[in-house]
XYZ file of C-alpha atoms in Angstrom:
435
model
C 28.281 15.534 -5.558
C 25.368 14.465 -7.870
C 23.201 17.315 -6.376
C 24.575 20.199 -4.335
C 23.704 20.265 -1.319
C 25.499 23.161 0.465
C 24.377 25.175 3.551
C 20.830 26.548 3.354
C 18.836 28.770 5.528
C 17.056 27.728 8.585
C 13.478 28.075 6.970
C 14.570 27.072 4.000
C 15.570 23.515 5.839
C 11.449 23.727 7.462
C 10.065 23.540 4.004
C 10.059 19.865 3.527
C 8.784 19.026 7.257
C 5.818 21.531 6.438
C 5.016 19.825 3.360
C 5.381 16.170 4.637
C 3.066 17.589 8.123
C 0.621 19.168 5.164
C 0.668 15.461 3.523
C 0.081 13.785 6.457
C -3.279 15.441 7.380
C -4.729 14.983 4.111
C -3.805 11.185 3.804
C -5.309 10.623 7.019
C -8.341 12.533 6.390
C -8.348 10.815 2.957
C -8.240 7.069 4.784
C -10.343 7.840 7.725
C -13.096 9.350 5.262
C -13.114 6.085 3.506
C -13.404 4.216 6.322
C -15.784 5.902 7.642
C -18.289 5.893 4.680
C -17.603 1.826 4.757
C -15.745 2.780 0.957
C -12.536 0.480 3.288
C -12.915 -2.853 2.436
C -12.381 -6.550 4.205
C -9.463 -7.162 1.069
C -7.108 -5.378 1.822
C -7.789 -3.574 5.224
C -9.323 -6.282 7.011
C -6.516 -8.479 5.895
C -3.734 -6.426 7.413
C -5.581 -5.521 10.439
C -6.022 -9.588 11.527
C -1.954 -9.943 10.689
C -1.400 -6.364 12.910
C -3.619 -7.695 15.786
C -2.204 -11.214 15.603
C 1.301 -9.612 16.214
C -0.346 -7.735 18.959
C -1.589 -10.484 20.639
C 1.376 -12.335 20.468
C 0.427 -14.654 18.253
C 1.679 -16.316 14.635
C 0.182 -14.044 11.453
C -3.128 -14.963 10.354
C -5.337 -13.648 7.979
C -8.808 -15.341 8.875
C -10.032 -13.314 5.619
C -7.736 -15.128 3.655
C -9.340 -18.509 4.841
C -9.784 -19.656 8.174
C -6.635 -19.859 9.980
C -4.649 -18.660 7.204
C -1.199 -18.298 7.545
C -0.140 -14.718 6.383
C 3.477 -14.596 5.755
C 2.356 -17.833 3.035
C 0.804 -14.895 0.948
C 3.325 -12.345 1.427
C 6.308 -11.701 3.394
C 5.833 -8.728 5.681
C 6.877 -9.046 8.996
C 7.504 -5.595 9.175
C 4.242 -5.146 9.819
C 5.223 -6.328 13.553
C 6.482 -3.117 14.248
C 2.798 -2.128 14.238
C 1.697 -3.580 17.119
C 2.255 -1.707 19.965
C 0.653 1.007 18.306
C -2.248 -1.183 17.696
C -2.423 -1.871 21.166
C -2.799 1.365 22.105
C -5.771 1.975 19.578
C -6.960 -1.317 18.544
C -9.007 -0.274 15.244
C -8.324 -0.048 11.491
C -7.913 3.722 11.707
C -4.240 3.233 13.482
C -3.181 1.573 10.173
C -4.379 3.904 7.641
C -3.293 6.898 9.950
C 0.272 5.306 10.193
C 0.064 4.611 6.285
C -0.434 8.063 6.216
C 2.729 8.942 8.363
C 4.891 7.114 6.340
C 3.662 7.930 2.997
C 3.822 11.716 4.055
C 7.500 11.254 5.548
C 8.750 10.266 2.207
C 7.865 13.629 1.043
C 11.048 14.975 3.532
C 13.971 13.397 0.881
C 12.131 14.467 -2.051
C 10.966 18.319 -0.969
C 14.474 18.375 0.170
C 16.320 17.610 -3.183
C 13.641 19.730 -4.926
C 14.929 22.945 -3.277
C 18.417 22.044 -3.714
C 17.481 22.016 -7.470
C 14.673 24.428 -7.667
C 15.459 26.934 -4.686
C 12.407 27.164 -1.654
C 8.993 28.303 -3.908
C 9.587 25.869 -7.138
C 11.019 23.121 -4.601
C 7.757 23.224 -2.423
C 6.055 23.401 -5.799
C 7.781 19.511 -6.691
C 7.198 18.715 -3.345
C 3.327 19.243 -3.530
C 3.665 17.694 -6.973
C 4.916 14.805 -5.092
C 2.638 14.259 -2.252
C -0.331 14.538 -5.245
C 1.512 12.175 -7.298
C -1.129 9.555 -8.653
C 1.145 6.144 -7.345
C 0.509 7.580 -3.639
C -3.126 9.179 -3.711
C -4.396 5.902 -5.851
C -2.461 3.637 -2.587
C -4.112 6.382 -0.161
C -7.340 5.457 -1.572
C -7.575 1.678 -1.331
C -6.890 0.928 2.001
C -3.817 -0.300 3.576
C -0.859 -2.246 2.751
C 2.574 -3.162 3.713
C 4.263 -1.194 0.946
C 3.592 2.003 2.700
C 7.117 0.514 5.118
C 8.869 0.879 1.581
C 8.372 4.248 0.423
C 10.349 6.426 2.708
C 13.299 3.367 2.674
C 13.215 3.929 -0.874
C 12.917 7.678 -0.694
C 16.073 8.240 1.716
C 18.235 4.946 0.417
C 18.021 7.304 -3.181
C 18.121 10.915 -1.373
C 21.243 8.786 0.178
C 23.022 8.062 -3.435
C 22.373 11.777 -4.589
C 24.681 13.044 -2.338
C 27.111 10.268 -2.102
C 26.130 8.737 1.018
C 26.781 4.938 0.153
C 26.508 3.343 3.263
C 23.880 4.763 4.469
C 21.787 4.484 1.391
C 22.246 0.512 1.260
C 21.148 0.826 5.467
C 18.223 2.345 4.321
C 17.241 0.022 1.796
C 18.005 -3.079 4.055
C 14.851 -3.211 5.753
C 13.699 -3.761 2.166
C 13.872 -7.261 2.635
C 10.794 -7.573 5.445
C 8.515 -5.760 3.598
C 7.734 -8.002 0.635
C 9.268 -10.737 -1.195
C 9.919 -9.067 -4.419
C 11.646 -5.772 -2.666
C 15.009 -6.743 -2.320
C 15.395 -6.718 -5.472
C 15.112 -2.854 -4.689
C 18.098 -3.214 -2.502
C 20.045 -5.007 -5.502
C 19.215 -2.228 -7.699
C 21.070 0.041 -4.553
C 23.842 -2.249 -5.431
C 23.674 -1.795 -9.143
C 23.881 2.134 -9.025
C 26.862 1.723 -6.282
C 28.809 -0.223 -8.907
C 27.852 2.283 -11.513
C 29.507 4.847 -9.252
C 32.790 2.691 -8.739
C 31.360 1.442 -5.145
C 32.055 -2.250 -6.040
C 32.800 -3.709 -3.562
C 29.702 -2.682 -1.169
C 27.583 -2.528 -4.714
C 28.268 -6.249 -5.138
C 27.344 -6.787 -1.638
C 23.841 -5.734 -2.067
C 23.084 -6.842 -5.383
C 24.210 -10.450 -4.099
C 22.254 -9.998 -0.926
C 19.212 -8.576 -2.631
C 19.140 -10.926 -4.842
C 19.984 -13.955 -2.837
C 16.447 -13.167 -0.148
C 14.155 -12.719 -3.554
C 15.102 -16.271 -4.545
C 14.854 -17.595 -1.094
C 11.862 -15.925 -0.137
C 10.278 -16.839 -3.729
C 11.655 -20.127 -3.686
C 11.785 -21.437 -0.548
C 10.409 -19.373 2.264
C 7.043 -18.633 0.787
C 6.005 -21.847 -0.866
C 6.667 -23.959 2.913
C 4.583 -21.323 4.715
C 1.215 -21.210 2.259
C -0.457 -24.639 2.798
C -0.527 -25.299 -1.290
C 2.876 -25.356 -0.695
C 3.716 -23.059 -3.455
C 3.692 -19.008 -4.153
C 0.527 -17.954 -4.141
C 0.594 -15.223 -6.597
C 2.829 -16.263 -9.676
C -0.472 -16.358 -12.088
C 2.150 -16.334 -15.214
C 3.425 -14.221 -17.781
C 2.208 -12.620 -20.249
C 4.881 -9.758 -21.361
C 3.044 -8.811 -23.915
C -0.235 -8.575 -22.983
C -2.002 -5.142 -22.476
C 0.760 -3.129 -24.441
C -1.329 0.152 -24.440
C -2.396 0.090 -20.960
C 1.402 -0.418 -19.931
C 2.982 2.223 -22.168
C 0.424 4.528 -20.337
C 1.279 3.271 -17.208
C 5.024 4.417 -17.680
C 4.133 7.494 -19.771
C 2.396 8.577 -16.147
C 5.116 7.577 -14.835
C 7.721 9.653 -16.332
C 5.481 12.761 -17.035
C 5.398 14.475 -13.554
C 9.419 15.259 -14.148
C 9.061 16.262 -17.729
C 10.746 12.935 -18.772
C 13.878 14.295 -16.733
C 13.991 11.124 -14.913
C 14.924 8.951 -17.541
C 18.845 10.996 -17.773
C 19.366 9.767 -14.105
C 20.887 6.138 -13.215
C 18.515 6.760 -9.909
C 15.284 5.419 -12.701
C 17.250 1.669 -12.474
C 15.961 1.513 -8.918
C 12.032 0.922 -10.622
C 13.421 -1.870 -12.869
C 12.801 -4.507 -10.490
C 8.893 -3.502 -9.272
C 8.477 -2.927 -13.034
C 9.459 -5.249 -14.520
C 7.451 -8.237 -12.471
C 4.694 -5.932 -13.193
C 4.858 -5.951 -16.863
C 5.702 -9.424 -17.307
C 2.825 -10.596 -14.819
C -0.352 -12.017 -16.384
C -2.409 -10.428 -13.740
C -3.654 -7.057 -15.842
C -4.540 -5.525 -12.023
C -0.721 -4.743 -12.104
C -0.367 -3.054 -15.652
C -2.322 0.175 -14.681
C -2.307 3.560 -12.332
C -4.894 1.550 -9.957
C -4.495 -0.247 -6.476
C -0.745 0.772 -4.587
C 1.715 -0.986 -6.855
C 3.568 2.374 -8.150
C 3.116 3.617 -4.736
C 7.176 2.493 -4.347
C 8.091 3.787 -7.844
C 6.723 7.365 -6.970
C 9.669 8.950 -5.150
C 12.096 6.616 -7.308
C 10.900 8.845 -10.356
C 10.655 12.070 -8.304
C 14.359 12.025 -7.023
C 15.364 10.747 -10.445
C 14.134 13.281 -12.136
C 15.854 15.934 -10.237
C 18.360 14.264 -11.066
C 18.376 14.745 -14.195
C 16.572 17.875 -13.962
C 20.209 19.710 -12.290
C 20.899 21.932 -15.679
C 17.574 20.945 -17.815
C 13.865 20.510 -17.558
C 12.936 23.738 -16.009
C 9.182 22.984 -16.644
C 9.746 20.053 -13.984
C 7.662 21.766 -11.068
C 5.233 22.840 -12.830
C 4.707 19.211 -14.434
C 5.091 18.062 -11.326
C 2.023 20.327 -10.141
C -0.053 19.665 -12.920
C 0.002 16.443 -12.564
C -0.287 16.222 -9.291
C -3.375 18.252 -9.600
C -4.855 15.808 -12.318
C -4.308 13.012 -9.970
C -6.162 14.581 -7.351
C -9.077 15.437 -9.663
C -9.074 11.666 -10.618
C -8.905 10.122 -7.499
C -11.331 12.408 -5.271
C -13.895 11.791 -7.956
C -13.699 8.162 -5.993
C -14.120 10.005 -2.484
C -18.021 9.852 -2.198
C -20.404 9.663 0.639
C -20.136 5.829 -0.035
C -23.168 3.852 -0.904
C -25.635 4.233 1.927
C -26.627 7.435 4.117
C -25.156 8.809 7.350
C -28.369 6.915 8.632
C -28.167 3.656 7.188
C -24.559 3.515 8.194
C -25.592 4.073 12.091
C -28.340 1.760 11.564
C -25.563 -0.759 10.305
C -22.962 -0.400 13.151
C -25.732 -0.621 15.682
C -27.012 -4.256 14.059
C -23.468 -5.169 13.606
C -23.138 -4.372 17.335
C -25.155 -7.314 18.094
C -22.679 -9.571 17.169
C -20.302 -9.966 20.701
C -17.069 -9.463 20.957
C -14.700 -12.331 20.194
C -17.122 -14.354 18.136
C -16.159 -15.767 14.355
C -18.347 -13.449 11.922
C -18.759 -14.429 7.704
C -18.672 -10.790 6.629
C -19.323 -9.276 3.579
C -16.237 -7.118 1.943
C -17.408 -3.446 3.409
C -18.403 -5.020 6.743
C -15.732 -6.863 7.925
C -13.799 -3.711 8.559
C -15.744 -2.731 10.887
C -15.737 -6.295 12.798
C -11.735 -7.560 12.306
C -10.322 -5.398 15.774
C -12.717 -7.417 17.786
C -13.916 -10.503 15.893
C -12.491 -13.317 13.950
C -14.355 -12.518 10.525
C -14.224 -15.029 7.869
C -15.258 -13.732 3.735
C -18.369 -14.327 2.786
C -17.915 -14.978 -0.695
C -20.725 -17.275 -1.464
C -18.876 -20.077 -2.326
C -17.132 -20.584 1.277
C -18.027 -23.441 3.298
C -17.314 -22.073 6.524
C -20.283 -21.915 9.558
C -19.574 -19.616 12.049
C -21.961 -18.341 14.398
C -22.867 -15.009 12.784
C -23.379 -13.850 9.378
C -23.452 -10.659 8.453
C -24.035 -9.406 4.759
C -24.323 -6.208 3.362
C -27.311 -4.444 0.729
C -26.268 -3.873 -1.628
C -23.635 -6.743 -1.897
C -20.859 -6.657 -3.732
C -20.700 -8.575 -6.568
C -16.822 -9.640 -6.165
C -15.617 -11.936 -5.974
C -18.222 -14.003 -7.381
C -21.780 -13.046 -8.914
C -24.907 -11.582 -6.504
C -26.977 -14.774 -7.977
C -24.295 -16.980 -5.816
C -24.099 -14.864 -3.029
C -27.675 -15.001 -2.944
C -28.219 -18.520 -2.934
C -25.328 -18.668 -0.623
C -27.845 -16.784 1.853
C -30.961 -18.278 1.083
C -28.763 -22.069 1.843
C -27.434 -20.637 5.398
C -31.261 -19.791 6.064
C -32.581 -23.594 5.132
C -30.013 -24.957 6.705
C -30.045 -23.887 10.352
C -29.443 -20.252 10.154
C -32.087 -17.345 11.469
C -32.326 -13.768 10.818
C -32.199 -11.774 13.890
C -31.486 -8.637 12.464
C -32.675 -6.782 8.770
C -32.600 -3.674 7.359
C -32.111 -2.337 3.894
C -28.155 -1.912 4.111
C -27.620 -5.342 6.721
C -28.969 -9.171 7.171
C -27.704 -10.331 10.235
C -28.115 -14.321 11.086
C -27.125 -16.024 13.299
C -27.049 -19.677 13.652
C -29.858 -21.645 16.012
């Protein structure tokens, strides 16, 4: 056995449930705060919630925020996210995606709180488990909305609690589902493979690594490029491997610092080679950092790895793991405000935007279209767009992404001249709608 994981007592075995049901009502409270305070935006949340509701309704994917009509599995391939819908159903609103974010970010917490006693005994295991749930890849995903990755983390967590105690099968079944939650995860799953080989498992080790590897290309290749209408991947951007060399070393320095650099004496770390290394060799400098939910997947790869490695050494591991945990949640609730307008401006905002009637197609600025997506079809208002729908709605202050307030405001001055009326203003919303 790589870890030992012999008999324990009956409270011992509550520990991780208690810390995963601890997890769970932060996260939420964490998302629903954001949304709340309009801090959720249109990209991501928005996004998602059009593909969830499509499934709902029965219908093909599309992300209307994407472009009108937009097919969504042409920008990424999650049709996991199908499993959502008869939740969504049931409480058709954003909140039932970040709250179910939250559920499955916390229940990765289970494998890894559960290893960390086996190492550490019940008070310094709770101690890496806390360290966990703190962990700066999860509280930075908690606190930008909603994505599909959130599917992959407790996969990844129990497909690796799986190989620590020599579980084989069921650690490549648990990484399986890998393969409808984005394009570049099963390469994951072919990682699986490469650790079962390492461990003399070649035969179902080759499997995976050939099956892993054999969706990436088709989904990359193939699959992808026919379902996006440019006919191609939509986010290759290029390489540029060594671009950014100081932001990336910190990026992995963060990485490995929460275990005391313990992880890095465990084969478990070659699980992170695929998500890193498309991240490190991508042009796009949004993926070198600690920002956004792209380590939110490496987290409890690091975490089980370094207990790991951790069996005989790196007794400062919890408290590492604390600490750092600690300065992540320093960092990131600096980001948890009040948002930019008052409890009063934000009634005074959902009671114009409840003007618009249910069903009708909405251009929506970023923080608004949240609040519009489980009822309307909302299109971006972006500035450059030449989409007409009926309503417009656009926030003060605007945003200035994607493109610059000058454009956005001639955007709005050009809907006016040309046929558009405001029916609606206040100092935090324009509403128009077209005559």
């Amino acid at each position: 056995m790589l870890i030992d994981f012999a008999p324990v007592q009956v409270r011992t075995r509550t520990v991780p449930f208690f810390v995963a049901a601890v997890a769970f009502a932060g996260y939420a409270a964490w998302s629903l705060q954001r949304l709340r305070t309009f801090d959720a935006s249109g990209f991501d949340l928005g996004i998602f919630e059009q593909v969830v509701r499509s499934y709902a309704h029965g219908h093909w994917p599309v992300a209307d925020l994407l472009g009108a009509g937009a097919p969504a599995l042409g920008d990424h391939f999650h049709p996991i996210l199908a499993l959502l819908a008869p939740f969504y159903l049931l409480w058709p609103s954003p909140a039932c995606l970040l709250v179910a974010q939250a559920f499955l970010f916390a229940l990765s917490a289970v494998p890894v709180t559960r290893c960390a006693v086996r190492v550490f005994g019940t008070r310094r295991g709770a101690v890496v488990g806390v360290g966990y749930v703190l962990s700066w890849g999860l509280l930075s995903a908690v606190n930008f909305d909603f994505h599909e990755v959130c599917f992959a983390v407790p996969m990844v967590a129990f497909a690796a609690e799986h190989l620590l105690r020599e579980r084989w099968r069921a650690a490549v079944w648990c990484a399986l589902p890998l393969v409808l939650v984005k394009e570049d995860l099963p390469l994951t799953l072919a990682a699986v493979g490469v650790v079962l080989v390492l461990n003399r498992q070649r035969r179902l080790g080759w499997a995976a690594i050939g099956f892993g590897v054999a969706c990436s290309v088709l989904l990359f290749l193939v699959v992808l490029p026919a379902l996006n209408p440019a006919g191609v991947y939509a986010h290759g951007g290029g390489f540029a491997p060594f671009g950014g060399a100081i932001v990336k070393v910190s990026m992995l320095l963060a990485l490995l610092v929460p275990t005391a650099f313990a992880a890095l004496r465990s084969p478990l770390l070659l699980l992170a080679v695929p998500t890193l290394l498309w991240r490190l060799v991508s042009a796009n400098d949004r993926y070198w950092g600690l920002g956004y939910h792209y380590s939110a997947v490496l987290m409890p790869i690091v975490f089980l790895a370094g207990l790991h490695g951790a069996r005989r050494a790196a007794r400062l591991l919890p408290a590492c793991a604390l600490v750092a945990g600690l300065a992540s949640l320093g960092l990131q609730a600096a980001h948890l405000t009040d948002g930019v307008w008052t409890p009063s401006q934000r009634a005074g905002i959902d009671a114009v935007l409840e003007r618009i009637p249910s069903g009708a197609t909405v251009l929506a600025s970023n923080r608004l279209a949240p609040r519009l997506t489980s009822r309307c079809t909302v299109l971006f208002f972006d500035g450059v767009t030449a989409e007409r729908p009926e309503w417009v709605a656009v926030a003060r202050p605007e945003q200035s992404w994607p493109t610059t307030l000058a454009t956005k405001a001639f955007a709005l001055g050009e809907l006016e001249d040309t046929g558009y009326a405001r029916v609606e203003e206040t100092d935090s919303v324009v509403l128009l709608h077209r005559e």
